[in-house]
Amino acid sequence: MGKYIFIRHGESNINVLGVLSGDSDVSGLTEKGMAQARRTAEQLSGIKIDGIISSPLKRAFETAKIIGEVLNIDVKTDERLIEVNLGRAKEKKINEFTNPLYPNSHITGSIRNLIGMEDWDDMISRVKSAMDIFNGKYIFVSHSDPIRAIASYYLGWTEDDSFGIDIKNASMTVIDSDKNKVLCLGAINLDPEIKKLFY
Ligand SMILES: O=C(O)[C@H](O)COP(=O)(O)O
C-alpha cells in the first residue's frame, strides 16, 4: 500500500464515438487525448515515485508512455488495471444501456447482471490487489470504471453513490491507502499540496 496517482487515459477514438470500450483494445488516443496526457504529465514533473503501472490496453499504455517520457520513468503494464468487462455492452453505443434521461451516464444496478458485466466488488478487489503488489508511490494509468470504483471504496461509497462521478480523460485521482483517504477525485489540475506528497 502507499500513495497512488490514478490517471484515466487521454481521449480515445472510441470515446469520441460514444461507444463503450470496456476491455476491448480497438482504440488508441486521439490527438486531443495525447495533448491531455502531455498536460497531465507536465503537472507531475519533478515528482519522485517508484514507477508507472498501466493497464495493457492501447489507450492507457499510450497515455502512460507519454507520461513516462516526460518524467523519464519506464512503464510496466498490469492486467488488474484494465477497464471493466462490459459483457454484452462491449463496443455498443453507451446510450443503449443507460437511462435515456441521463445520456452518457454509467451502467449500474440490475443492468450489470443482465448484460454479464464484471461485478463491481470484483473490480475493486483486482485494483486493490495491484496496490498490494506495488507498495510505495506510484502512478496507475487506468480507466473510468476501475478508478471510480477504487475511489468509491476509499470514500466508503456504494456503486450507486458514485453514479454522479465523472472521471475525465487524463484526470488525476489521488489515494493515500495508508490513511484510507481520497485526496482528490478526477482532478485535471493537481493541488500543489498534494504534489508535495510525491517529492
Ligand atoms: O467505454 C467504457 O468502457 C467506459 O465508459 C470508459 O472506458 P475508458 O475509461 O476506457 O474510456
mmCIF file of C-alpha atoms and ligand atoms in Angstrom:
data_model
loop_
_atom_site.group_PDB
_atom_site.id
_atom_site.type_symbol
_atom_site.label_atom_id
_atom_site.label_comp_id
_atom_site.label_asym_id
_atom_site.label_seq_id
_atom_site.Cartn_x
_atom_site.Cartn_y
_atom_site.Cartn_z
ATOM 1 C CA MET A 1 0.000 0.000 0.000
ATOM 2 C CA GLY A 2 1.091 3.629 -0.278
ATOM 3 C CA LYS A 3 0.190 6.700 -2.317
ATOM 4 C CA TYR A 4 -1.269 6.370 -5.809
ATOM 5 C CA ILE A 5 -1.981 8.826 -8.588
ATOM 6 C CA PHE A 6 -4.665 7.123 -10.683
ATOM 7 C CA ILE A 7 -4.828 8.651 -14.149
ATOM 8 C CA ARG A 8 -7.521 7.833 -16.679
ATOM 9 C CA HIS A 9 -6.129 7.618 -20.203
ATOM 10 C CA GLY A 10 -6.489 10.540 -22.592
ATOM 11 C CA GLU A 11 -9.383 10.793 -25.021
ATOM 12 C CA SER A 12 -9.599 7.733 -27.249
ATOM 13 C CA ASN A 13 -11.064 7.374 -30.727
ATOM 14 C CA ILE A 14 -13.865 5.221 -29.339
ATOM 15 C CA ASN A 15 -14.673 7.725 -26.567
ATOM 16 C CA VAL A 16 -15.403 10.287 -29.284
ATOM 17 C CA LEU A 17 -17.918 7.918 -30.890
ATOM 18 C CA GLY A 18 -19.930 7.465 -27.661
ATOM 19 C CA VAL A 19 -19.189 3.760 -27.890
ATOM 20 C CA LEU A 20 -18.439 1.653 -24.821
ATOM 21 C CA SER A 21 -14.875 0.389 -24.876
ATOM 22 C CA GLY A 22 -14.798 -1.982 -21.955
ATOM 23 C CA ASP A 23 -11.777 -4.259 -22.142
ATOM 24 C CA SER A 24 -11.685 -4.092 -25.934
ATOM 25 C CA ASP A 25 -8.450 -2.827 -27.404
ATOM 26 C CA VAL A 26 -9.678 -1.354 -30.657
ATOM 27 C CA SER A 27 -8.806 2.214 -29.887
ATOM 28 C CA GLY A 28 -5.752 4.390 -29.309
ATOM 29 C CA LEU A 29 -5.570 8.056 -28.365
ATOM 30 C CA THR A 30 -6.829 10.937 -30.456
ATOM 31 C CA GLU A 31 -4.529 13.920 -30.974
ATOM 32 C CA LYS A 32 -6.512 15.639 -28.217
ATOM 33 C CA GLY A 33 -6.005 12.619 -25.959
ATOM 34 C CA MET A 34 -2.246 12.817 -26.487
ATOM 35 C CA ALA A 35 -2.293 16.522 -25.627
ATOM 36 C CA GLN A 36 -4.315 15.765 -22.479
ATOM 37 C CA ALA A 37 -1.753 13.154 -21.441
ATOM 38 C CA ARG A 38 1.124 15.581 -22.010
ATOM 39 C CA ARG A 39 -0.652 18.300 -19.979
ATOM 40 C CA THR A 40 -1.148 15.924 -17.047
ATOM 41 C CA ALA A 41 2.454 14.711 -17.297
ATOM 42 C CA GLU A 42 3.765 18.274 -17.202
ATOM 43 C CA GLN A 43 1.821 18.897 -13.980
ATOM 44 C CA LEU A 44 3.617 15.923 -12.452
ATOM 45 C CA SER A 45 7.126 16.918 -13.465
ATOM 46 C CA GLY A 46 9.594 16.714 -10.579
ATOM 47 C CA ILE A 47 7.762 14.064 -8.563
ATOM 48 C CA LYS A 48 9.727 11.106 -7.184
ATOM 49 C CA ILE A 49 7.837 7.842 -7.500
ATOM 50 C CA ASP A 50 8.563 4.118 -7.577
ATOM 51 C CA GLY A 51 7.058 3.543 -11.017
ATOM 52 C CA ILE A 52 4.304 3.882 -13.588
ATOM 53 C CA ILE A 53 1.948 0.929 -13.908
ATOM 54 C CA SER A 54 -0.521 0.902 -16.789
ATOM 55 C CA SER A 55 -3.482 -1.051 -17.994
ATOM 56 C CA PRO A 56 -2.244 -3.007 -21.030
ATOM 57 C CA LEU A 57 -4.941 -1.535 -23.304
ATOM 58 C CA LYS A 58 -3.540 0.673 -26.063
ATOM 59 C CA ARG A 59 -5.341 3.864 -24.985
ATOM 60 C CA ALA A 60 -3.914 3.547 -21.451
ATOM 61 C CA PHE A 61 -0.452 2.371 -22.477
ATOM 62 C CA GLU A 62 -0.062 5.251 -24.960
ATOM 63 C CA THR A 63 -1.023 7.639 -22.152
ATOM 64 C CA ALA A 64 1.469 6.013 -19.777
ATOM 65 C CA LYS A 65 4.251 6.173 -22.378
ATOM 66 C CA ILE A 66 3.712 9.899 -22.826
ATOM 67 C CA ILE A 67 3.818 10.410 -19.047
ATOM 68 C CA GLY A 68 6.862 8.129 -18.753
ATOM 69 C CA GLU A 69 8.733 10.116 -21.402
ATOM 70 C CA VAL A 70 8.071 13.416 -19.630
ATOM 71 C CA LEU A 71 9.017 12.012 -16.197
ATOM 72 C CA ASN A 72 11.797 9.767 -17.578
ATOM 73 C CA ILE A 73 10.301 6.693 -15.894
ATOM 74 C CA ASP A 74 9.767 3.298 -17.528
ATOM 75 C CA VAL A 75 6.242 1.889 -17.789
ATOM 76 C CA LYS A 76 5.121 -1.557 -16.669
ATOM 77 C CA THR A 77 1.698 -3.000 -17.520
ATOM 78 C CA ASP A 78 -0.635 -4.899 -15.222
ATOM 79 C CA GLU A 79 -3.898 -6.588 -16.236
ATOM 80 C CA ARG A 80 -5.525 -5.662 -12.936
ATOM 81 C CA LEU A 81 -5.814 -2.035 -14.093
ATOM 82 C CA ILE A 82 -7.748 -2.930 -17.250
ATOM 83 C CA GLU A 83 -11.171 -1.421 -17.973
ATOM 84 C CA VAL A 84 -14.314 -3.147 -16.751
ATOM 85 C CA ASN A 85 -15.523 -6.215 -18.641
ATOM 86 C CA LEU A 86 -18.772 -4.931 -20.135
ATOM 87 C CA GLY A 87 -20.191 -8.288 -21.167
ATOM 88 C CA ARG A 88 -22.732 -7.822 -23.977
ATOM 89 C CA ALA A 89 -22.410 -3.999 -23.872
ATOM 90 C CA LYS A 90 -18.826 -4.132 -25.160
ATOM 91 C CA GLU A 91 -18.336 -1.897 -28.220
ATOM 92 C CA LYS A 92 -22.012 -0.931 -28.204
ATOM 93 C CA LYS A 93 -23.412 2.628 -28.017
ATOM 94 C CA ILE A 94 -23.469 3.732 -24.382
ATOM 95 C CA ASN A 95 -26.980 5.136 -24.728
ATOM 96 C CA GLU A 96 -28.331 1.656 -25.469
ATOM 97 C CA PHE A 97 -27.696 0.784 -21.826
ATOM 98 C CA THR A 98 -28.104 3.948 -19.834
ATOM 99 C CA ASN A 99 -31.117 5.908 -18.629
ATOM 100 C CA PRO A 100 -32.369 7.996 -21.581
ATOM 101 C CA LEU A 101 -32.894 10.912 -19.206
ATOM 102 C CA TYR A 102 -29.194 10.834 -18.407
ATOM 103 C CA PRO A 103 -27.314 10.073 -21.646
ATOM 104 C CA ASN A 104 -23.667 9.024 -21.365
ATOM 105 C CA SER A 105 -24.135 8.080 -17.738
ATOM 106 C CA HIS A 106 -22.907 4.876 -16.105
ATOM 107 C CA ILE A 107 -24.324 1.401 -16.342
ATOM 108 C CA THR A 108 -25.323 0.405 -12.824
ATOM 109 C CA GLY A 109 -27.600 -1.838 -10.830
ATOM 110 C CA SER A 110 -29.570 -4.733 -12.281
ATOM 111 C CA ILE A 111 -28.471 -3.988 -15.870
ATOM 112 C CA ARG A 112 -24.964 -5.096 -14.902
ATOM 113 C CA ASN A 113 -26.142 -8.648 -14.254
ATOM 114 C CA LEU A 114 -28.398 -8.754 -17.314
ATOM 115 C CA ILE A 115 -25.516 -7.979 -19.676
ATOM 116 C CA GLY A 116 -22.921 -10.112 -17.871
ATOM 117 C CA MET A 117 -20.850 -7.106 -16.811
ATOM 118 C CA GLU A 118 -17.952 -7.558 -14.355
ATOM 119 C CA ASP A 119 -19.061 -7.363 -10.728
ATOM 120 C CA TRP A 120 -18.355 -4.014 -9.010
ATOM 121 C CA ASP A 121 -16.698 -5.606 -5.965
ATOM 122 C CA ASP A 122 -14.548 -7.856 -8.164
ATOM 123 C CA MET A 123 -13.283 -4.754 -9.970
ATOM 124 C CA ILE A 124 -12.373 -3.153 -6.628
ATOM 125 C CA SER A 125 -10.605 -6.323 -5.486
ATOM 126 C CA ARG A 126 -8.392 -6.525 -8.547
ATOM 127 C CA VAL A 127 -7.323 -2.873 -8.293
ATOM 128 C CA LYS A 128 -6.632 -3.326 -4.584
ATOM 129 C CA SER A 129 -4.518 -6.392 -5.344
ATOM 130 C CA ALA A 130 -2.427 -4.277 -7.721
ATOM 131 C CA MET A 131 -1.937 -1.767 -4.880
ATOM 132 C CA ASP A 132 -0.879 -4.643 -2.603
ATOM 133 C CA ILE A 133 1.746 -5.721 -5.120
ATOM 134 C CA PHE A 134 3.067 -2.234 -5.869
ATOM 135 C CA ASN A 135 3.876 -0.817 -2.431
ATOM 136 C CA GLY A 136 5.012 2.799 -2.392
ATOM 137 C CA LYS A 137 4.334 5.840 -4.555
ATOM 138 C CA TYR A 138 3.004 5.012 -7.995
ATOM 139 C CA ILE A 139 1.208 6.386 -10.993
ATOM 140 C CA PHE A 140 -1.502 3.917 -12.078
ATOM 141 C CA VAL A 141 -2.841 4.600 -15.573
ATOM 142 C CA SER A 142 -6.266 3.040 -15.878
ATOM 143 C CA HIS A 143 -9.857 3.612 -16.974
ATOM 144 C CA SER A 144 -13.090 5.295 -15.929
ATOM 145 C CA ASP A 145 -14.760 2.414 -14.096
ATOM 146 C CA PRO A 146 -11.850 0.984 -12.082
ATOM 147 C CA ILE A 147 -10.841 4.485 -10.935
ATOM 148 C CA ARG A 148 -14.414 5.381 -9.970
ATOM 149 C CA ALA A 149 -14.714 2.031 -8.172
ATOM 150 C CA ILE A 150 -11.495 2.222 -6.136
ATOM 151 C CA ALA A 151 -12.174 5.857 -5.188
ATOM 152 C CA SER A 152 -15.691 4.902 -4.062
ATOM 153 C CA TYR A 153 -14.232 2.099 -1.948
ATOM 154 C CA TYR A 154 -11.924 4.514 -0.108
ATOM 155 C CA LEU A 155 -14.743 7.057 0.213
ATOM 156 C CA GLY A 156 -16.979 4.365 1.714
ATOM 157 C CA TRP A 157 -19.469 4.834 -1.123
ATOM 158 C CA THR A 158 -21.613 2.252 -2.915
ATOM 159 C CA GLU A 159 -21.720 1.990 -6.691
ATOM 160 C CA ASP A 160 -24.985 3.960 -6.741
ATOM 161 C CA ASP A 161 -23.396 6.667 -4.570
ATOM 162 C CA SER A 162 -20.730 7.012 -7.264
ATOM 163 C CA PHE A 163 -23.204 7.380 -10.146
ATOM 164 C CA GLY A 164 -22.533 11.122 -10.444
ATOM 165 C CA ILE A 165 -18.740 10.827 -10.564
ATOM 166 C CA ASP A 166 -17.256 11.735 -13.952
ATOM 167 C CA ILE A 167 -13.609 10.638 -14.227
ATOM 168 C CA LYS A 168 -12.437 12.833 -17.109
ATOM 169 C CA ASN A 169 -9.805 11.789 -19.647
ATOM 170 C CA ALA A 170 -6.263 12.251 -18.252
ATOM 171 C CA SER A 171 -7.653 13.355 -14.872
ATOM 172 C CA MET A 172 -5.931 12.507 -11.590
ATOM 173 C CA THR A 173 -7.452 10.725 -8.610
ATOM 174 C CA VAL A 174 -5.012 10.521 -5.702
ATOM 175 C CA ILE A 175 -5.433 7.927 -2.983
ATOM 176 C CA ASP A 176 -3.392 7.531 0.206
ATOM 177 C CA SER A 177 -4.209 3.931 1.078
ATOM 178 C CA ASP A 178 -2.216 4.016 4.330
ATOM 179 C CA LYS A 179 -4.564 6.725 5.585
ATOM 180 C CA ASN A 180 -7.612 5.364 3.715
ATOM 181 C CA LYS A 181 -8.061 8.775 2.106
ATOM 182 C CA VAL A 182 -9.023 10.057 -1.335
ATOM 183 C CA LEU A 183 -7.004 13.270 -1.664
ATOM 184 C CA CYS A 184 -8.558 14.373 -4.962
ATOM 185 C CA LEU A 185 -11.088 12.896 -7.388
ATOM 186 C CA GLY A 186 -10.980 13.377 -11.158
ATOM 187 C CA ALA A 187 -8.769 16.468 -10.889
ATOM 188 C CA ILE A 188 -7.401 17.968 -14.085
ATOM 189 C CA ASN A 189 -5.232 20.395 -12.073
ATOM 190 C CA LEU A 190 -3.156 18.882 -9.273
ATOM 191 C CA ASP A 191 -3.236 20.691 -5.924
ATOM 192 C CA PRO A 192 0.385 21.698 -5.129
ATOM 193 C CA GLU A 193 -0.109 20.467 -1.546
ATOM 194 C CA ILE A 194 -0.915 17.002 -2.889
ATOM 195 C CA LYS A 195 2.012 17.096 -5.327
ATOM 196 C CA LYS A 196 4.359 17.745 -2.363
ATOM 197 C CA LEU A 197 3.463 14.270 -1.024
ATOM 198 C CA PHE A 198 5.278 12.862 -4.056
ATOM 199 C CA TYR A 199 8.593 14.706 -3.705
HETATM 200 O O1 LIG B 1 -16.372 2.895 -22.523
HETATM 201 C C1 LIG B 1 -16.181 2.416 -21.388
HETATM 202 O O2 LIG B 1 -15.917 1.253 -21.100
HETATM 203 C C2 LIG B 1 -16.185 3.417 -20.267
HETATM 204 O O3 LIG B 1 -17.346 4.132 -20.307
HETATM 205 C C3 LIG B 1 -14.978 4.331 -20.441
HETATM 206 O O4 LIG B 1 -13.866 3.498 -20.582
HETATM 207 P P1 LIG B 1 -12.425 4.183 -20.760
HETATM 208 O O5 LIG B 1 -12.085 4.876 -19.461
HETATM 209 O O6 LIG B 1 -11.503 3.048 -21.074
HETATM 210 O O7 LIG B 1 -12.586 5.173 -21.891
#
